[in-house]
Amino acid sequence: MGVATAWVGVVDPNHPGRYPVCPLYALTGLYCPLCGGLRATHGLARLDLADAWAHNPVWTVAAPLLVLAWADWVWRRWRGRPARRVPRAAVVALVVVLLAFTVARNVPAWSPWLAP
């Protein structure tokens, strides 16, 4: 995970042709909830939060939370404790947020703010 993030931090995804295009966008022209995620990761790796937010606000919030969750899991497993269970309500809330974000970023009136 760290090596991949370092790679994205060094190899700028803002230059066309360096990384593959999102398959959903290539086929339909619609943005998925992770479109712009590589560019947002590039901004996060360089500690440029404004750039990361401009490319994908959901990933800008989710990525640090995922790193913290992973660190908690590693710490708990190292100490011999069981991993925490994710509440079903959290999973449902995540799905709702991702669906709402996907719809919102594909609304033409909102695309200046939400499109990658």
PDB file of N, CA, C and O in Angstrom, residues 5 8-9 37-53 55-65 67:
ATOM      1  N   THR A   5       1.272   4.054  -3.051  1.00  0.00           N
ATOM      2  CA  THR A   5       1.015   5.473  -2.791  1.00  0.00           C
ATOM      3  C   THR A   5       2.235   6.313  -3.132  1.00  0.00           C
ATOM      4  O   THR A   5       2.113   7.391  -3.721  1.00  0.00           O
ATOM      5  N   VAL A   8       2.376   6.672  -6.915  1.00  0.00           N
ATOM      6  CA  VAL A   8       1.417   7.666  -7.409  1.00  0.00           C
ATOM      7  C   VAL A   8       1.850   9.067  -7.008  1.00  0.00           C
ATOM      8  O   VAL A   8       1.622  10.030  -7.729  1.00  0.00           O
ATOM      9  N   GLY A   9       2.507   9.201  -5.862  1.00  0.00           N
ATOM     10  CA  GLY A   9       3.011  10.500  -5.443  1.00  0.00           C
ATOM     11  C   GLY A   9       4.129  11.007  -6.335  1.00  0.00           C
ATOM     12  O   GLY A   9       4.282  12.212  -6.533  1.00  0.00           O
ATOM     13  N   GLY A  37      -9.588   9.473  -8.301  1.00  0.00           N
ATOM     14  CA  GLY A  37      -8.964   8.952  -7.096  1.00  0.00           C
ATOM     15  C   GLY A  37      -7.445   8.914  -7.162  1.00  0.00           C
ATOM     16  O   GLY A  37      -6.766   9.202  -6.180  1.00  0.00           O
ATOM     17  N   LEU A  38      -6.897   8.556  -8.326  1.00  0.00           N
ATOM     18  CA  LEU A  38      -5.437   8.558  -8.465  1.00  0.00           C
ATOM     19  C   LEU A  38      -4.881   9.971  -8.337  1.00  0.00           C
ATOM     20  O   LEU A  38      -3.869  10.193  -7.674  1.00  0.00           O
ATOM     21  N   ARG A  39      -5.547  10.920  -8.969  1.00  0.00           N
ATOM     22  CA  ARG A  39      -5.092  12.307  -8.867  1.00  0.00           C
ATOM     23  C   ARG A  39      -5.256  12.841  -7.451  1.00  0.00           C
ATOM     24  O   ARG A  39      -4.418  13.598  -6.948  1.00  0.00           O
ATOM     25  N   ALA A  40      -6.335  12.421  -6.773  1.00  0.00           N
ATOM     26  CA  ALA A  40      -6.519  12.816  -5.374  1.00  0.00           C
ATOM     27  C   ALA A  40      -5.447  12.184  -4.497  1.00  0.00           C
ATOM     28  O   ALA A  40      -4.911  12.837  -3.588  1.00  0.00           O
ATOM     29  N   THR A  41      -5.097  10.932  -4.768  1.00  0.00           N
ATOM     30  CA  THR A  41      -4.028  10.266  -4.015  1.00  0.00           C
ATOM     31  C   THR A  41      -2.698  10.972  -4.252  1.00  0.00           C
ATOM     32  O   THR A  41      -1.895  11.128  -3.329  1.00  0.00           O
ATOM     33  N   HIS A  42      -2.477  11.410  -5.486  1.00  0.00           N
ATOM     34  CA  HIS A  42      -1.260  12.167  -5.795  1.00  0.00           C
ATOM     35  C   HIS A  42      -1.213  13.445  -4.948  1.00  0.00           C
ATOM     36  O   HIS A  42      -0.176  13.784  -4.378  1.00  0.00           O
ATOM     37  N   GLY A  43      -2.342  14.138  -4.850  1.00  0.00           N
ATOM     38  CA  GLY A  43      -2.396  15.342  -4.028  1.00  0.00           C
ATOM     39  C   GLY A  43      -2.190  15.040  -2.551  1.00  0.00           C
ATOM     40  O   GLY A  43      -1.474  15.759  -1.854  1.00  0.00           O
ATOM     41  N   LEU A  44      -2.801  13.957  -2.057  1.00  0.00           N
ATOM     42  CA  LEU A  44      -2.628  13.584  -0.657  1.00  0.00           C
ATOM     43  C   LEU A  44      -1.174  13.194  -0.361  1.00  0.00           C
ATOM     44  O   LEU A  44      -0.633  13.553   0.685  1.00  0.00           O
ATOM     45  N   ALA A  45      -0.554  12.465  -1.282  1.00  0.00           N
ATOM     46  CA  ALA A  45       0.841  12.055  -1.083  1.00  0.00           C
ATOM     47  C   ALA A  45       1.767  13.262  -1.026  1.00  0.00           C
ATOM     48  O   ALA A  45       2.804  13.230  -0.373  1.00  0.00           O
ATOM     49  N   ARG A  46       1.389  14.331  -1.694  1.00  0.00           N
ATOM     50  CA  ARG A  46       2.188  15.558  -1.679  1.00  0.00           C
ATOM     51  C   ARG A  46       1.669  16.569  -0.662  1.00  0.00           C
ATOM     52  O   ARG A  46       2.101  17.718  -0.643  1.00  0.00           O
ATOM     53  N   LEU A  47       0.710  16.126   0.155  1.00  0.00           N
ATOM     54  CA  LEU A  47       0.083  16.957   1.195  1.00  0.00           C
ATOM     55  C   LEU A  47      -0.578  18.210   0.632  1.00  0.00           C
ATOM     56  O   LEU A  47      -0.657  19.249   1.294  1.00  0.00           O
ATOM     57  N   ASP A  48      -1.078  18.107  -0.583  1.00  0.00           N
ATOM     58  CA  ASP A  48      -1.813  19.189  -1.232  1.00  0.00           C
ATOM     59  C   ASP A  48      -3.305  18.861  -1.138  1.00  0.00           C
ATOM     60  O   ASP A  48      -3.881  18.278  -2.049  1.00  0.00           O
ATOM     61  N   LEU A  49      -3.906  19.229  -0.020  1.00  0.00           N
ATOM     62  CA  LEU A  49      -5.302  18.863   0.224  1.00  0.00           C
ATOM     63  C   LEU A  49      -6.268  19.546  -0.735  1.00  0.00           C
ATOM     64  O   LEU A  49      -7.283  18.958  -1.108  1.00  0.00           O
ATOM     65  N   ALA A  50      -5.972  20.761  -1.155  1.00  0.00           N
ATOM     66  CA  ALA A  50      -6.854  21.461  -2.095  1.00  0.00           C
ATOM     67  C   ALA A  50      -6.886  20.727  -3.438  1.00  0.00           C
ATOM     68  O   ALA A  50      -7.960  20.565  -4.034  1.00  0.00           O
ATOM     69  N   ASP A  51      -5.737  20.280  -3.909  1.00  0.00           N
ATOM     70  CA  ASP A  51      -5.682  19.529  -5.165  1.00  0.00           C
ATOM     71  C   ASP A  51      -6.420  18.203  -5.022  1.00  0.00           C
ATOM     72  O   ASP A  51      -7.186  17.820  -5.904  1.00  0.00           O
ATOM     73  N   ALA A  52      -6.196  17.504  -3.915  1.00  0.00           N
ATOM     74  CA  ALA A  52      -6.872  16.224  -3.694  1.00  0.00           C
ATOM     75  C   ALA A  52      -8.388  16.426  -3.642  1.00  0.00           C
ATOM     76  O   ALA A  52      -9.141  15.679  -4.276  1.00  0.00           O
ATOM     77  N   TRP A  53      -8.832  17.451  -2.925  1.00  0.00           N
ATOM     78  CA  TRP A  53     -10.268  17.737  -2.809  1.00  0.00           C
ATOM     79  C   TRP A  53     -10.874  18.072  -4.171  1.00  0.00           C
ATOM     80  O   TRP A  53     -11.989  17.666  -4.476  1.00  0.00           O
ATOM     81  N   HIS A  55     -10.070  16.930  -7.046  1.00  0.00           N
ATOM     82  CA  HIS A  55     -10.195  15.755  -7.903  1.00  0.00           C
ATOM     83  C   HIS A  55     -11.216  14.749  -7.392  1.00  0.00           C
ATOM     84  O   HIS A  55     -11.906  14.116  -8.188  1.00  0.00           O
ATOM     85  N   ASN A  56     -11.310  14.560  -6.082  1.00  0.00           N
ATOM     86  CA  ASN A  56     -12.291  13.632  -5.535  1.00  0.00           C
ATOM     87  C   ASN A  56     -12.448  13.875  -4.035  1.00  0.00           C
ATOM     88  O   ASN A  56     -11.676  13.357  -3.230  1.00  0.00           O
ATOM     89  N   PRO A  57     -13.456  14.653  -3.638  1.00  0.00           N
ATOM     90  CA  PRO A  57     -13.627  14.975  -2.219  1.00  0.00           C
ATOM     91  C   PRO A  57     -13.923  13.752  -1.343  1.00  0.00           C
ATOM     92  O   PRO A  57     -13.463  13.686  -0.205  1.00  0.00           O
ATOM     93  N   VAL A  58     -14.651  12.785  -1.871  1.00  0.00           N
ATOM     94  CA  VAL A  58     -14.968  11.602  -1.074  1.00  0.00           C
ATOM     95  C   VAL A  58     -13.697  10.802  -0.782  1.00  0.00           C
ATOM     96  O   VAL A  58     -13.466  10.365   0.347  1.00  0.00           O
ATOM     97  N   TRP A  59     -12.847  10.615  -1.779  1.00  0.00           N
ATOM     98  CA  TRP A  59     -11.604   9.874  -1.578  1.00  0.00           C
ATOM     99  C   TRP A  59     -10.655  10.649  -0.656  1.00  0.00           C
ATOM    100  O   TRP A  59      -9.930  10.044   0.125  1.00  0.00           O
ATOM    101  N   THR A  60     -10.676  11.967  -0.735  1.00  0.00           N
ATOM    102  CA  THR A  60      -9.822  12.788   0.132  1.00  0.00           C
ATOM    103  C   THR A  60     -10.164  12.565   1.600  1.00  0.00           C
ATOM    104  O   THR A  60      -9.275  12.568   2.451  1.00  0.00           O
ATOM    105  N   VAL A  61     -11.424  12.347   1.904  1.00  0.00           N
ATOM    106  CA  VAL A  61     -11.846  12.064   3.276  1.00  0.00           C
ATOM    107  C   VAL A  61     -11.641  10.578   3.603  1.00  0.00           C
ATOM    108  O   VAL A  61     -11.178  10.223   4.687  1.00  0.00           O
ATOM    109  N   ALA A  62     -11.967   9.698   2.644  1.00  0.00           N
ATOM    110  CA  ALA A  62     -11.944   8.258   2.909  1.00  0.00           C
ATOM    111  C   ALA A  62     -10.536   7.686   3.029  1.00  0.00           C
ATOM    112  O   ALA A  62     -10.303   6.801   3.859  1.00  0.00           O
ATOM    113  N   ALA A  63      -9.606   8.151   2.221  1.00  0.00           N
ATOM    114  CA  ALA A  63      -8.261   7.562   2.215  1.00  0.00           C
ATOM    115  C   ALA A  63      -7.578   7.629   3.588  1.00  0.00           C
ATOM    116  O   ALA A  63      -7.092   6.598   4.073  1.00  0.00           O
ATOM    117  N   PRO A  64      -7.537   8.793   4.241  1.00  0.00           N
ATOM    118  CA  PRO A  64      -6.918   8.808   5.580  1.00  0.00           C
ATOM    119  C   PRO A  64      -7.669   7.928   6.587  1.00  0.00           C
ATOM    120  O   PRO A  64      -7.048   7.303   7.450  1.00  0.00           O
ATOM    121  N   LEU A  65      -8.999   7.857   6.467  1.00  0.00           N
ATOM    122  CA  LEU A  65      -9.768   6.999   7.368  1.00  0.00           C
ATOM    123  C   LEU A  65      -9.444   5.523   7.132  1.00  0.00           C
ATOM    124  O   LEU A  65      -9.355   4.736   8.081  1.00  0.00           O
ATOM    125  N   VAL A  67      -6.566   4.398   6.010  1.00  0.00           N
ATOM    126  CA  VAL A  67      -5.222   4.184   6.562  1.00  0.00           C
ATOM    127  C   VAL A  67      -5.298   3.993   8.080  1.00  0.00           C
ATOM    128  O   VAL A  67      -4.648   3.096   8.640  1.00  0.00           O
TER     129      VAL A  67
END
